[in-house]
Coordinates of C-alpha atoms and ligand atoms in Angstrom, one line a residue:
M1 CA 66.8 17.4 -114.6
E2 CA 67.6 20.7 -113.0
I3 CA 66.2 23.6 -111.1
K4 CA 67.6 27.1 -111.6
S5 CA 66.6 29.9 -109.4
N6 CA 67.1 33.7 -109.7
S7 CA 65.8 36.9 -108.3
F8 CA 62.6 38.3 -109.9
G9 CA 62.8 41.6 -108.0
Y10 CA 61.0 42.8 -104.9
T11 CA 57.3 43.3 -104.1
K12 CA 56.0 46.7 -103.0
S13 CA 56.3 45.5 -99.4
D14 CA 60.0 44.7 -100.1
E15 CA 59.8 40.9 -100.1
E16 CA 62.2 39.2 -102.5
V17 CA 60.6 37.2 -105.3
I18 CA 62.4 34.2 -106.6
K19 CA 61.8 32.5 -109.9
Y20 CA 62.4 28.8 -110.1
T21 CA 62.8 27.2 -113.5
L22 CA 62.3 23.4 -113.6
Y23 CA 64.1 21.8 -116.6
N24 CA 63.5 18.3 -117.8
D25 CA 66.0 16.3 -119.9
N26 CA 64.2 17.4 -123.1
N27 CA 65.0 21.1 -122.6
S28 CA 61.4 21.8 -121.8
S29 CA 60.9 24.0 -118.7
I30 CA 58.3 25.5 -116.4
S31 CA 59.0 28.7 -114.4
I32 CA 57.3 29.4 -111.1
L33 CA 57.5 32.3 -108.6
N34 CA 57.4 32.0 -104.8
Y35 CA 55.0 35.0 -105.1
G36 CA 51.5 33.5 -105.6
G37 CA 52.9 30.2 -106.8
I38 CA 52.6 31.8 -110.2
I39 CA 53.5 29.8 -113.3
T40 CA 55.2 32.5 -115.4
S41 CA 56.0 30.3 -118.4
I42 CA 55.6 26.8 -119.8
M43 CA 58.1 26.2 -122.5
V44 CA 57.3 23.1 -124.6
P45 CA 58.0 21.9 -128.2
D46 CA 55.7 22.1 -131.2
K47 CA 55.7 19.3 -133.9
N48 CA 59.1 20.6 -135.3
G49 CA 60.7 20.7 -131.9
N50 CA 60.5 24.5 -131.5
I51 CA 60.2 25.2 -127.8
E52 CA 57.9 28.2 -127.1
N53 CA 55.8 29.6 -124.3
V54 CA 52.2 28.3 -124.0
V55 CA 50.9 30.5 -121.1
L56 CA 50.4 34.2 -120.4
G57 CA 52.7 35.9 -118.0
F58 CA 54.6 39.1 -117.2
D59 CA 58.3 39.9 -117.1
S60 CA 58.2 41.9 -113.9
I61 CA 56.8 41.5 -110.4
K62 CA 55.4 45.0 -110.6
D63 CA 53.2 44.0 -113.5
Y64 CA 52.0 40.9 -111.6
E65 CA 51.2 43.1 -108.6
E66 CA 49.4 45.8 -110.6
K67 CA 47.8 44.2 -113.6
S68 CA 47.5 40.5 -113.3
P69 CA 44.1 38.9 -113.8
Y70 CA 45.5 35.9 -111.8
F71 CA 47.9 34.8 -114.7
G72 CA 49.3 31.4 -113.7
S73 CA 48.4 31.9 -110.0
L74 CA 47.5 29.5 -107.2
V75 CA 44.0 30.5 -106.3
G76 CA 42.6 30.1 -102.8
R77 CA 41.3 29.6 -100.2
V78 CA 38.2 29.4 -102.4
A79 CA 38.5 29.7 -106.2
G80 CA 35.7 31.4 -108.1
R81 CA 33.0 33.4 -106.5
V82 CA 31.4 33.1 -103.1
S83 CA 28.0 34.7 -103.4
N84 CA 27.2 37.7 -101.3
A85 CA 30.8 37.4 -99.9
S86 CA 29.5 35.3 -97.1
F87 CA 28.8 31.8 -95.9
K88 CA 27.7 29.8 -92.9
I89 CA 29.4 26.9 -91.1
D90 CA 27.1 25.4 -88.5
S91 CA 25.8 28.4 -86.6
S92 CA 28.6 30.9 -87.5
T93 CA 28.4 33.3 -90.4
Y94 CA 31.7 34.3 -92.0
N95 CA 31.9 37.5 -94.0
L96 CA 34.5 38.0 -96.8
A97 CA 35.6 41.1 -98.7
A98 CA 33.2 41.7 -101.7
N99 CA 35.9 42.3 -104.4
N100 CA 33.7 41.4 -107.4
N101 CA 30.3 43.1 -107.4
S102 CA 28.6 41.8 -104.2
N103 CA 30.7 38.6 -104.3
S104 CA 34.1 37.4 -103.1
L105 CA 36.3 36.3 -106.0
H106 CA 39.4 34.1 -105.9
G107 CA 40.2 34.1 -102.2
G108 CA 39.6 37.8 -101.5
I109 CA 41.7 41.0 -101.6
K110 CA 45.0 39.2 -100.7
G111 CA 44.4 35.6 -101.7
F112 CA 47.0 32.9 -102.1
D113 CA 47.9 34.4 -105.5
K114 CA 49.5 37.5 -103.7
V115 CA 51.4 35.9 -100.8
I116 CA 55.0 34.7 -100.6
W117 CA 55.2 30.9 -100.3
N118 CA 58.1 28.9 -98.7
V119 CA 59.8 26.8 -101.4
T120 CA 61.6 23.5 -101.2
E121 CA 63.4 22.2 -104.3
I122 CA 63.3 18.4 -105.1
V123 CA 65.4 17.0 -108.0
E124 CA 64.9 13.3 -108.8
K125 CA 65.9 11.0 -111.7
D126 CA 63.0 11.7 -114.0
T127 CA 61.1 14.5 -112.2
V128 CA 61.9 18.0 -110.9
S129 CA 59.5 19.5 -108.3
I130 CA 59.1 22.4 -106.0
S131 CA 57.0 22.2 -103.0
L132 CA 55.3 25.4 -101.8
N133 CA 54.1 26.0 -98.3
Y134 CA 51.9 28.8 -96.8
L135 CA 50.2 29.2 -93.5
S136 CA 47.0 31.1 -93.9
K137 CA 46.1 32.4 -90.4
D138 CA 42.7 32.0 -88.7
G139 CA 40.5 34.8 -89.9
E140 CA 42.7 35.7 -93.0
E141 CA 40.5 37.2 -95.7
G142 CA 37.6 36.2 -93.4
Y143 CA 38.0 32.4 -93.5
P144 CA 38.1 30.4 -90.3
G145 CA 40.9 28.2 -89.1
N146 CA 44.7 28.2 -89.4
L147 CA 45.2 26.5 -92.8
D148 CA 48.5 24.9 -93.5
V149 CA 48.7 24.7 -97.3
N150 CA 51.1 22.7 -99.4
V151 CA 51.2 22.7 -103.2
T152 CA 53.7 20.6 -105.2
Y153 CA 54.5 21.4 -108.8
S154 CA 56.3 18.5 -110.6
F155 CA 57.6 18.4 -114.1
N156 CA 58.9 15.1 -115.7
N157 CA 60.5 13.9 -118.9
N158 CA 57.1 13.2 -120.5
N159 CA 56.4 17.0 -120.4
E160 CA 53.8 16.4 -117.7
L161 CA 53.1 19.1 -115.1
E162 CA 51.5 17.6 -112.0
I163 CA 50.0 19.8 -109.3
H164 CA 49.2 18.2 -105.9
Y165 CA 47.3 20.4 -103.4
N166 CA 47.2 19.5 -99.7
A167 CA 45.8 21.5 -96.7
K168 CA 45.1 21.0 -93.0
T169 CA 43.1 23.1 -90.7
D170 CA 42.6 23.5 -86.9
K171 CA 38.9 24.7 -87.3
K172 CA 36.1 23.6 -89.7
T173 CA 36.6 25.6 -92.9
V174 CA 36.2 25.7 -96.6
V175 CA 39.0 25.1 -99.2
N176 CA 38.7 24.9 -103.0
M177 CA 41.9 25.6 -104.8
T178 CA 43.0 25.8 -108.4
N179 CA 45.7 27.1 -110.7
H180 CA 44.7 29.9 -113.0
S181 CA 47.0 29.5 -116.0
Y182 CA 46.0 31.1 -119.3
F183 CA 46.8 28.6 -122.1
N184 CA 47.5 29.3 -125.8
L185 CA 49.1 26.4 -127.5
S186 CA 50.2 28.2 -130.7
G187 CA 53.4 29.2 -129.0
N188 CA 54.2 32.8 -127.9
G189 CA 50.6 33.7 -128.6
K190 CA 50.8 33.6 -132.4
R191 CA 47.1 32.8 -132.9
D192 CA 44.2 33.4 -130.6
I193 CA 42.2 30.5 -129.0
L194 CA 39.2 30.8 -131.3
E195 CA 41.4 28.9 -133.8
Q196 CA 42.4 26.2 -131.3
Y197 CA 40.4 23.1 -130.5
L198 CA 38.9 22.1 -127.1
Q199 CA 37.1 19.1 -125.7
I200 CA 35.6 19.0 -122.2
N201 CA 34.3 15.8 -120.9
A202 CA 31.2 17.2 -119.3
D203 CA 27.5 16.4 -120.1
S204 CA 26.4 19.3 -118.0
Y205 CA 27.4 22.9 -117.1
C206 CA 26.1 25.7 -115.0
P207 CA 24.3 28.7 -116.6
V208 CA 25.2 31.8 -114.7
D209 CA 23.5 35.1 -113.7
K210 CA 24.9 38.5 -114.6
E211 CA 27.3 38.4 -111.7
I212 CA 28.6 35.1 -113.1
M213 CA 27.1 33.1 -110.2
P214 CA 25.9 29.6 -111.1
I215 CA 22.1 29.3 -111.1
E216 CA 21.4 25.7 -112.0
I217 CA 22.8 22.6 -113.6
S218 CA 21.9 22.1 -117.3
D219 CA 22.5 19.7 -120.1
V220 CA 25.1 20.9 -122.7
K221 CA 23.3 19.1 -125.5
N222 CA 22.2 21.3 -128.3
T223 CA 23.9 24.3 -126.8
P224 CA 27.2 26.2 -127.5
F225 CA 28.4 24.5 -124.3
D226 CA 28.7 21.1 -125.8
F227 CA 32.4 20.4 -125.9
S228 CA 31.9 16.6 -125.6
Q229 CA 33.5 16.2 -129.0
I230 CA 36.6 18.2 -129.8
K231 CA 35.7 21.4 -131.7
L232 CA 37.1 24.8 -132.4
V233 CA 36.7 27.2 -129.5
G234 CA 35.4 29.7 -132.0
Q235 CA 32.9 27.4 -133.6
D236 CA 29.8 28.4 -131.5
I237 CA 31.2 31.4 -129.6
K238 CA 29.3 34.0 -131.7
I239 CA 26.0 32.2 -131.6
D240 CA 23.2 34.4 -130.3
D241 CA 22.9 32.8 -126.9
V242 CA 22.2 34.6 -123.7
Q243 CA 24.7 32.6 -121.7
L244 CA 27.5 33.6 -124.0
Q245 CA 26.5 37.2 -123.9
I246 CA 26.0 37.5 -120.1
V247 CA 29.7 36.9 -119.4
G248 CA 30.9 39.4 -121.9
G249 CA 30.8 37.4 -125.1
G250 CA 32.3 34.0 -124.6
Y251 CA 32.7 31.3 -122.0
D252 CA 33.1 31.8 -118.3
H253 CA 31.2 28.8 -116.9
P254 CA 31.6 25.8 -114.6
F255 CA 31.4 22.5 -116.4
I256 CA 30.5 19.4 -114.4
L257 CA 33.0 16.7 -115.3
N258 CA 31.8 13.3 -116.2
D259 CA 32.9 10.7 -113.6
K260 CA 33.4 8.0 -116.2
E261 CA 36.2 9.7 -118.1
N262 CA 39.8 9.9 -116.9
I263 CA 40.6 12.9 -119.1
A264 CA 38.8 16.1 -118.1
A265 CA 39.8 18.2 -121.2
I266 CA 41.9 18.3 -124.3
M267 CA 43.2 21.4 -126.1
H268 CA 44.8 21.2 -129.5
D269 CA 46.5 23.7 -131.8
K270 CA 46.6 21.9 -135.1
E271 CA 49.1 24.2 -136.8
S272 CA 51.8 23.8 -134.2
G273 CA 50.7 20.3 -133.3
R274 CA 50.7 21.1 -129.6
Y275 CA 48.2 19.1 -127.7
M276 CA 47.4 19.3 -124.0
E277 CA 45.5 16.8 -121.9
V278 CA 44.1 17.7 -118.5
V279 CA 43.5 15.0 -115.9
T280 CA 42.1 15.8 -112.5
D281 CA 40.4 14.2 -109.5
Q282 CA 38.2 17.3 -109.2
K283 CA 34.4 17.5 -109.9
A284 CA 34.3 20.7 -112.0
L285 CA 36.3 22.7 -114.5
V286 CA 35.7 26.4 -115.1
F287 CA 36.3 27.3 -118.7
Y288 CA 37.1 31.0 -119.1
A289 CA 37.8 32.2 -122.6
C290 CA 39.4 35.5 -121.7
N291 CA 36.3 37.5 -122.5
Q292 CA 37.1 40.3 -120.0
L293 CA 40.8 40.6 -120.6
D294 CA 42.0 44.2 -121.3
S295 CA 43.6 44.8 -124.7
G296 CA 46.9 46.2 -125.5
I297 CA 48.9 45.2 -122.5
E298 CA 52.5 43.9 -123.1
L299 CA 53.0 40.4 -121.8
S300 CA 56.0 38.2 -121.8
S301 CA 57.1 36.4 -124.9
N302 CA 56.1 39.5 -126.9
I303 CA 52.4 38.8 -126.5
I304 CA 50.0 41.7 -126.5
S305 CA 46.8 41.0 -124.5
K306 CA 43.4 41.0 -126.2
K307 CA 40.1 39.2 -125.8
H308 CA 40.4 35.4 -126.5
I309 CA 44.2 35.5 -126.5
A310 CA 44.2 32.5 -124.1
L311 CA 41.9 30.3 -122.1
C312 CA 41.8 29.0 -118.5
L313 CA 40.8 25.5 -117.5
E314 CA 40.3 25.8 -113.8
T315 CA 39.9 22.4 -112.2
Q316 CA 38.2 22.6 -108.8
Y317 CA 35.3 21.5 -106.6
Y318 CA 31.9 22.9 -107.5
P319 CA 31.9 26.7 -107.4
D320 CA 30.1 28.4 -104.5
A321 CA 29.1 24.9 -103.3
I322 CA 28.8 26.3 -99.8
N323 CA 25.9 28.6 -100.8
Q324 CA 24.2 26.7 -103.6
E325 CA 21.6 24.1 -102.8
F326 CA 22.2 22.1 -106.1
F327 CA 25.7 21.4 -105.0
E328 CA 26.8 19.4 -101.9
S329 CA 28.8 21.6 -99.6
K330 CA 32.2 20.4 -98.7
F331 CA 34.0 21.3 -95.6
L332 CA 37.5 20.7 -94.3
C333 CA 37.6 19.6 -90.6
P334 CA 40.5 19.3 -88.2
N335 CA 42.2 15.9 -88.6
E336 CA 41.2 15.7 -92.3
T337 CA 43.4 16.6 -95.2
Y338 CA 42.2 18.5 -98.2
K339 CA 43.7 16.9 -101.3
A340 CA 43.4 17.8 -105.0
Y341 CA 45.3 16.7 -108.1
T342 CA 45.6 18.0 -111.6
K343 CA 47.9 17.0 -114.4
F344 CA 48.6 18.9 -117.6
S345 CA 50.4 16.8 -120.2
F346 CA 52.0 18.6 -123.2
K347 CA 52.3 16.4 -126.3
V348 CA 52.4 16.9 -130.1
K349 CA 49.9 15.4 -132.6
Ligands
BGC1 C1 36.6 34.1 -113.7 C2 36.4 35.3 -114.6 C3 37.4 36.4 -114.2 C4 38.8 35.8 -114.4 C5 39.9 36.7 -114.0 C6 38.0 33.6 -113.9 O1 38.2 32.5 -113.1 O2 35.6 33.1 -113.9 O3 35.1 35.8 -114.4 O4 37.3 37.5 -115.1 O5 38.9 34.6 -113.6 O6 39.7 37.2 -112.7

Protein backbone atom coordinates (compact mmCIF):
# COMPACT_ATOMS: atom_id res chain seq x y z
CA MET A 1 0.00 0.00 0.00
CA GLU A 2 1.54 3.26 -1.04
CA ILE A 3 0.68 6.84 -1.95
CA LYS A 4 2.88 8.73 -4.40
CA SER A 5 2.42 12.42 -5.02
CA ASN A 6 3.78 14.68 -7.72
CA SER A 7 3.14 18.10 -9.20
CA PHE A 8 0.45 18.26 -11.90
CA GLY A 9 1.27 21.87 -12.81
CA TYR A 10 -0.30 25.18 -11.82
CA THR A 11 -3.80 26.58 -12.24
CA LYS A 12 -4.38 29.87 -14.05
CA SER A 13 -4.46 31.54 -10.66
CA ASP A 14 -1.04 30.03 -9.91
CA GLU A 15 -2.05 27.42 -7.36
CA GLU A 16 -0.01 24.24 -7.43
CA VAL A 17 -1.97 21.13 -8.32
CA ILE A 18 -0.78 17.87 -6.79
CA LYS A 19 -1.64 14.43 -8.11
CA TYR A 20 -1.87 11.67 -5.50
CA THR A 21 -1.70 8.08 -6.70
CA LEU A 22 -3.05 5.46 -4.32
CA TYR A 23 -1.55 2.02 -4.98
CA ASN A 24 -2.81 -1.19 -3.47
CA ASP A 25 -0.75 -4.39 -3.17
CA ASN A 26 -2.11 -5.72 -6.53
CA ASN A 27 -0.53 -2.86 -8.50
CA SER A 28 -3.94 -1.34 -9.14
CA SER A 29 -4.12 2.39 -8.55
CA ILE A 30 -6.31 5.46 -8.45
CA SER A 31 -5.02 8.97 -9.11
CA ILE A 32 -6.69 12.01 -7.59
CA LEU A 33 -5.97 15.75 -7.77
CA ASN A 34 -6.22 18.28 -4.95
CA TYR A 35 -7.93 20.43 -7.64
CA GLY A 36 -11.64 19.53 -7.62
CA GLY A 37 -10.91 16.21 -5.89
CA ILE A 38 -10.75 14.94 -9.46
CA ILE A 39 -10.17 11.23 -10.09
CA THR A 40 -7.90 11.34 -13.14
CA SER A 41 -7.45 7.59 -13.57
CA ILE A 42 -8.57 4.24 -12.19
CA MET A 43 -6.13 1.51 -13.23
CA VAL A 44 -7.60 -1.95 -12.70
CA PRO A 45 -7.04 -5.39 -14.30
CA ASP A 46 -9.06 -7.17 -16.98
CA LYS A 47 -9.59 -10.96 -16.92
CA ASN A 48 -6.00 -11.51 -18.16
CA GLY A 49 -4.48 -9.25 -15.55
CA ASN A 50 -3.88 -6.30 -17.90
CA ILE A 51 -4.10 -3.12 -15.88
CA GLU A 52 -5.75 -0.29 -17.83
CA ASN A 53 -7.59 2.95 -17.21
CA VAL A 54 -11.39 2.74 -16.84
CA VAL A 55 -12.25 6.45 -16.54
CA LEU A 56 -11.95 9.55 -18.70
CA GLY A 57 -9.42 12.19 -17.80
CA PHE A 58 -6.91 14.72 -19.10
CA ASP A 59 -3.12 14.86 -18.85
CA SER A 60 -2.92 18.56 -17.99
CA ILE A 61 -4.50 20.92 -15.52
CA LYS A 62 -5.04 23.38 -18.38
CA ASP A 63 -7.35 20.89 -20.10
CA TYR A 64 -9.26 20.32 -16.85
CA GLU A 65 -9.68 24.08 -16.39
CA GLU A 66 -10.69 24.75 -19.99
CA LYS A 67 -12.49 21.70 -21.33
CA SER A 68 -13.66 19.36 -18.63
CA PRO A 69 -17.34 18.38 -18.41
CA TYR A 70 -16.70 17.48 -14.74
CA PHE A 71 -14.48 14.46 -15.57
CA GLY A 72 -13.95 12.61 -12.26
CA SER A 73 -14.83 15.67 -10.17
CA LEU A 74 -16.33 16.13 -6.77
CA VAL A 75 -19.55 17.99 -7.44
CA GLY A 76 -21.19 20.34 -4.93
CA ARG A 77 -22.62 21.98 -3.02
CA VAL A 78 -25.55 20.66 -5.04
CA ALA A 79 -25.08 18.13 -7.82
CA GLY A 80 -27.34 18.32 -10.85
CA ARG A 81 -29.65 21.20 -11.66
CA VAL A 82 -31.36 23.62 -9.29
CA SER A 83 -34.35 24.92 -11.24
CA ASN A 84 -34.46 28.65 -12.00
CA ALA A 85 -31.15 28.91 -10.14
CA SER A 86 -33.00 29.73 -6.97
CA PHE A 87 -34.46 28.15 -3.85
CA LYS A 88 -36.09 29.10 -0.58
CA ILE A 89 -35.16 28.15 2.94
CA ASP A 90 -37.80 29.26 5.45
CA SER A 91 -38.53 32.87 4.45
CA SER A 92 -35.23 33.57 2.63
CA THR A 93 -34.75 33.22 -1.11
CA TYR A 94 -31.27 32.33 -2.36
CA ASN A 95 -30.20 33.08 -5.92
CA LEU A 96 -27.48 31.12 -7.70
CA ALA A 97 -25.71 31.72 -11.00
CA ALA A 98 -27.71 30.35 -13.94
CA ASN A 99 -24.91 28.45 -15.70
CA ASN A 100 -27.15 25.99 -17.58
CA ASN A 101 -30.05 27.65 -19.39
CA SER A 102 -32.08 29.23 -16.59
CA ASN A 103 -30.83 26.69 -14.04
CA SER A 104 -27.81 26.25 -11.84
CA LEU A 105 -25.74 23.16 -12.67
CA HIS A 106 -23.28 21.24 -10.47
CA GLY A 107 -22.63 23.84 -7.77
CA GLY A 108 -22.39 26.93 -9.96
CA ILE A 109 -19.62 28.81 -11.74
CA LYS A 110 -16.85 27.80 -9.34
CA GLY A 111 -18.17 24.71 -7.64
CA PHE A 112 -16.29 22.13 -5.59
CA ASP A 113 -14.89 20.72 -8.84
CA LYS A 114 -12.78 23.87 -9.41
CA VAL A 115 -11.32 24.59 -5.98
CA ILE A 116 -8.15 23.42 -4.29
CA TRP A 117 -8.76 20.99 -1.42
CA ASN A 118 -6.44 20.38 1.55
CA VAL A 119 -5.22 16.82 1.45
CA THR A 120 -4.16 14.41 4.20
CA GLU A 121 -2.63 11.06 3.28
CA ILE A 122 -3.47 7.91 5.26
CA VAL A 123 -1.68 4.58 4.65
CA GLU A 124 -2.99 1.53 6.51
CA LYS A 125 -2.34 -2.20 6.25
CA ASP A 126 -4.99 -2.99 3.60
CA THR A 127 -6.21 0.48 2.64
CA VAL A 128 -4.76 3.69 1.26
CA SER A 129 -6.79 6.87 1.61
CA ILE A 130 -6.67 10.56 1.10
CA SER A 131 -8.91 12.89 3.00
CA LEU A 132 -9.84 16.15 1.29
CA ASN A 133 -11.05 19.18 3.16
CA TYR A 134 -12.57 22.43 1.88
CA LEU A 135 -14.28 25.32 3.64
CA SER A 136 -17.00 26.77 1.44
CA LYS A 137 -17.69 30.25 2.78
CA ASP A 138 -21.12 31.61 3.65
CA GLY A 139 -22.59 33.01 0.40
CA GLU A 140 -20.16 31.17 -1.89
CA GLU A 141 -21.93 30.55 -5.22
CA GLY A 142 -25.05 31.93 -3.50
CA TYR A 143 -25.42 29.14 -0.91
CA PRO A 144 -25.97 30.03 2.76
CA GLY A 145 -23.72 28.96 5.64
CA ASN A 146 -20.03 28.29 6.10
CA LEU A 147 -19.81 24.68 5.00
CA ASP A 148 -16.90 22.59 6.20
CA VAL A 149 -16.64 19.69 3.75
CA ASN A 150 -14.64 16.53 4.08
CA VAL A 151 -14.37 13.80 1.45
CA THR A 152 -12.33 10.63 1.92
CA TYR A 153 -11.30 8.45 -0.99
CA SER A 154 -10.09 4.98 0.09
CA PHE A 155 -8.72 2.20 -2.07
CA ASN A 156 -8.14 -1.32 -0.73
CA ASN A 157 -6.70 -4.66 -1.78
CA ASN A 158 -10.09 -5.85 -3.10
CA ASN A 159 -9.92 -3.06 -5.71
CA GLU A 160 -12.73 -1.21 -3.96
CA LEU A 161 -12.92 2.57 -4.10
CA GLU A 162 -14.93 3.98 -1.21
CA ILE A 163 -16.02 7.62 -1.03
CA HIS A 164 -17.23 9.09 2.26
CA TYR A 165 -18.70 12.59 2.17
CA ASN A 166 -19.16 14.66 5.34
CA ALA A 167 -20.15 18.28 5.84
CA LYS A 168 -21.10 20.64 8.65
CA THR A 169 -22.69 24.08 8.44
CA ASP A 170 -23.26 27.06 10.73
CA LYS A 171 -26.52 28.07 8.97
CA LYS A 172 -29.40 26.05 7.51
CA THR A 173 -28.38 25.10 3.96
CA VAL A 174 -28.61 22.46 1.23
CA VAL A 175 -25.93 19.92 0.31
CA ASN A 176 -26.09 17.11 -2.24
CA MET A 177 -22.72 15.89 -3.42
CA THR A 178 -21.54 13.30 -5.91
CA ASN A 179 -18.51 12.17 -7.86
CA HIS A 180 -18.71 12.67 -11.62
CA SER A 181 -16.46 9.89 -12.98
CA TYR A 182 -16.99 8.79 -16.58
CA PHE A 183 -16.61 5.00 -16.71
CA ASN A 184 -15.63 2.81 -19.63
CA LEU A 185 -14.67 -0.68 -18.51
CA SER A 186 -13.15 -1.82 -21.82
CA GLY A 187 -9.83 -0.31 -20.72
CA ASN A 188 -8.32 2.83 -22.26
CA GLY A 189 -11.61 3.45 -24.06
CA LYS A 190 -11.26 0.59 -26.58
CA ARG A 191 -15.01 0.16 -27.09
CA ASP A 192 -17.83 2.58 -26.43
CA ILE A 193 -20.41 1.99 -23.72
CA LEU A 194 -23.19 0.93 -26.09
CA GLU A 195 -21.40 -2.45 -26.14
CA GLN A 196 -21.16 -2.64 -22.34
CA TYR A 197 -23.80 -3.93 -19.95
CA LEU A 198 -25.62 -2.05 -17.22
CA GLN A 199 -28.06 -2.86 -14.46
CA ILE A 200 -29.67 -0.21 -12.26
CA ASN A 201 -31.73 -1.37 -9.31
CA ALA A 202 -34.50 1.15 -9.83
CA ASP A 203 -38.20 0.50 -10.49
CA SER A 204 -38.75 4.17 -11.24
CA TYR A 205 -37.02 7.12 -12.85
CA CYS A 206 -37.74 10.77 -13.57
CA PRO A 207 -38.73 11.86 -17.06
CA VAL A 208 -37.27 15.32 -17.68
CA ASP A 209 -38.18 18.47 -19.61
CA LYS A 210 -36.08 20.03 -22.34
CA GLU A 211 -33.84 21.71 -19.74
CA ILE A 212 -33.26 18.25 -18.19
CA MET A 213 -35.25 19.11 -15.06
CA PRO A 214 -37.20 16.20 -13.51
CA ILE A 215 -40.94 16.53 -14.08
CA GLU A 216 -42.40 13.50 -12.28
CA ILE A 217 -41.67 10.01 -11.02
CA SER A 218 -42.54 7.22 -13.47
CA ASP A 219 -42.36 3.45 -13.68
CA VAL A 220 -39.47 2.09 -15.77
CA LYS A 221 -41.53 -0.94 -16.85
CA ASN A 222 -41.97 -1.26 -20.62
CA THR A 223 -39.70 1.72 -21.28
CA PRO A 224 -36.06 1.98 -22.45
CA PHE A 225 -35.35 3.03 -18.85
CA ASP A 226 -35.85 -0.47 -17.50
CA PHE A 227 -32.36 -1.55 -16.39
CA SER A 228 -33.68 -3.81 -13.62
CA GLN A 229 -32.14 -6.78 -15.48
CA ILE A 230 -28.64 -6.37 -16.84
CA LYS A 231 -28.74 -5.31 -20.52
CA LEU A 232 -26.55 -3.69 -23.14
CA VAL A 233 -26.53 0.08 -22.76
CA GLY A 234 -27.10 0.24 -26.52
CA GLN A 235 -30.04 -2.20 -26.50
CA ASP A 236 -32.85 0.38 -26.32
CA ILE A 237 -30.98 3.66 -26.77
CA LYS A 238 -32.08 4.13 -30.40
CA ILE A 239 -35.76 3.46 -29.68
CA ASP A 240 -38.07 6.26 -30.82
CA ASP A 241 -38.77 7.61 -27.34
CA VAL A 242 -39.25 11.26 -26.50
CA GLN A 243 -37.33 10.93 -23.22
CA LEU A 244 -34.24 9.59 -25.00
CA GLN A 245 -34.44 12.33 -27.61
CA ILE A 246 -35.07 15.24 -25.25
CA VAL A 247 -31.60 14.86 -23.65
CA GLY A 248 -29.71 14.68 -26.94
CA GLY A 249 -30.18 11.01 -27.85
CA GLY A 250 -29.53 8.80 -24.84
CA TYR A 251 -29.82 8.74 -21.09
CA ASP A 252 -29.43 11.72 -18.76
CA HIS A 253 -32.00 10.88 -16.12
CA PRO A 254 -32.35 10.38 -12.38
CA PHE A 255 -33.21 6.82 -11.32
CA ILE A 256 -34.90 6.27 -7.95
CA LEU A 257 -32.98 3.46 -6.27
CA ASN A 258 -34.95 0.58 -4.75
CA ASP A 259 -34.53 0.51 -0.99
CA LYS A 260 -34.49 -3.27 -0.81
CA GLU A 261 -31.33 -3.78 -2.86
CA ASN A 262 -27.85 -3.29 -1.53
CA ILE A 263 -26.25 -2.88 -4.95
CA ALA A 264 -27.37 0.24 -6.80
CA ALA A 265 -25.83 -0.59 -10.17
CA ILE A 266 -23.64 -3.04 -12.05
CA MET A 267 -21.60 -2.35 -15.17
CA HIS A 268 -19.97 -5.15 -17.17
CA ASP A 269 -17.70 -5.26 -20.20
CA LYS A 270 -17.86 -8.91 -21.24
CA GLU A 271 -14.87 -8.80 -23.58
CA SER A 272 -12.37 -7.57 -20.99
CA GLY A 273 -14.30 -9.23 -18.17
CA ARG A 274 -14.22 -6.04 -16.10
CA TYR A 275 -17.21 -5.77 -13.83
CA MET A 276 -18.06 -2.86 -11.52
CA GLU A 277 -20.54 -2.85 -8.65
CA VAL A 278 -21.86 0.38 -7.17
CA VAL A 279 -23.12 0.40 -3.59
CA THR A 280 -24.50 3.56 -2.02
CA ASP A 281 -26.62 4.89 0.84
CA GLN A 282 -28.06 7.55 -1.48
CA LYS A 283 -31.66 7.64 -2.79
CA ALA A 284 -30.96 8.33 -6.47
CA LEU A 285 -28.51 7.75 -9.26
CA VAL A 286 -28.23 9.96 -12.33
CA PHE A 287 -27.26 7.87 -15.33
CA TYR A 288 -25.65 10.06 -17.99
CA ALA A 289 -24.61 8.30 -21.22
CA CYS A 290 -22.35 11.08 -22.53
CA ASN A 291 -24.91 12.28 -25.04
CA GLN A 292 -23.56 15.82 -25.02
CA LEU A 293 -19.83 15.13 -25.06
CA ASP A 294 -17.92 17.00 -27.78
CA SER A 295 -16.11 14.76 -30.27
CA GLY A 296 -12.47 14.73 -31.20
CA ILE A 297 -10.88 15.90 -27.95
CA GLU A 298 -7.68 14.13 -26.93
CA LEU A 299 -8.02 12.60 -23.48
CA SER A 300 -5.55 10.68 -21.37
CA SER A 301 -4.78 6.99 -22.12
CA ASN A 302 -4.98 7.88 -25.86
CA ILE A 303 -8.76 8.12 -25.77
CA ILE A 304 -10.50 10.45 -28.22
CA SER A 305 -13.79 11.84 -26.95
CA LYS A 306 -17.07 11.08 -28.70
CA LYS A 307 -20.72 10.55 -27.85
CA HIS A 308 -21.24 7.44 -25.66
CA ILE A 309 -17.52 6.92 -25.01
CA ALA A 310 -18.27 6.56 -21.28
CA LEU A 311 -21.08 6.79 -18.77
CA CYS A 312 -21.61 8.45 -15.40
CA LEU A 313 -23.41 6.88 -12.46
CA GLU A 314 -23.89 9.86 -10.15
CA THR A 315 -25.14 8.66 -6.77
CA GLN A 316 -26.90 11.43 -4.88
CA TYR A 317 -30.00 12.61 -3.04
CA TYR A 318 -33.02 13.36 -5.28
CA PRO A 319 -32.12 16.07 -7.81
CA ASP A 320 -33.62 19.54 -7.30
CA ALA A 321 -35.46 18.15 -4.25
CA ILE A 322 -35.55 21.65 -2.77
CA ASN A 323 -37.83 22.86 -5.59
CA GLN A 324 -39.77 19.74 -6.60
CA GLU A 325 -42.90 18.88 -4.70
CA PHE A 326 -42.70 15.16 -5.55
CA PHE A 327 -39.44 14.94 -3.58
CA GLU A 328 -38.97 15.58 0.10
CA SER A 329 -36.65 18.56 0.59
CA LYS A 330 -33.59 17.86 2.68
CA PHE A 331 -31.70 20.54 4.56
CA LEU A 332 -28.53 20.54 6.58
CA CYS A 333 -28.86 22.40 9.88
CA PRO A 334 -26.14 23.51 12.31
CA ASN A 335 -25.29 20.66 14.73
CA GLU A 336 -26.12 18.07 12.07
CA THR A 337 -23.64 16.28 9.81
CA TYR A 338 -24.25 15.64 6.12
CA LYS A 339 -23.09 12.12 5.35
CA ALA A 340 -23.07 10.19 2.10
CA TYR A 341 -21.32 7.01 1.04
CA THR A 342 -20.62 5.28 -2.27
CA LYS A 343 -18.44 2.29 -3.10
CA PHE A 344 -17.23 1.30 -6.58
CA SER A 345 -15.88 -2.28 -6.62
CA PHE A 346 -13.78 -3.38 -9.59
CA LYS A 347 -13.86 -7.12 -10.30
CA VAL A 348 -13.53 -9.52 -13.22
CA LYS A 349 -16.14 -11.98 -14.40
C1 LIG B 1 -25.68 16.15 -16.49
C2 LIG B 1 -25.58 16.36 -17.97
C3 LIG B 1 -24.38 17.20 -18.28
C4 LIG B 1 -23.15 16.51 -17.70
C5 LIG B 1 -21.89 17.30 -17.89
C6 LIG B 1 -24.44 15.46 -16.04
O1 LIG B 1 -24.49 15.23 -14.66
O2 LIG B 1 -26.83 15.43 -16.11
O3 LIG B 1 -26.74 16.96 -18.47
O4 LIG B 1 -24.22 17.38 -19.66
O5 LIG B 1 -23.33 16.28 -16.33
O6 LIG B 1 -22.01 18.57 -17.38
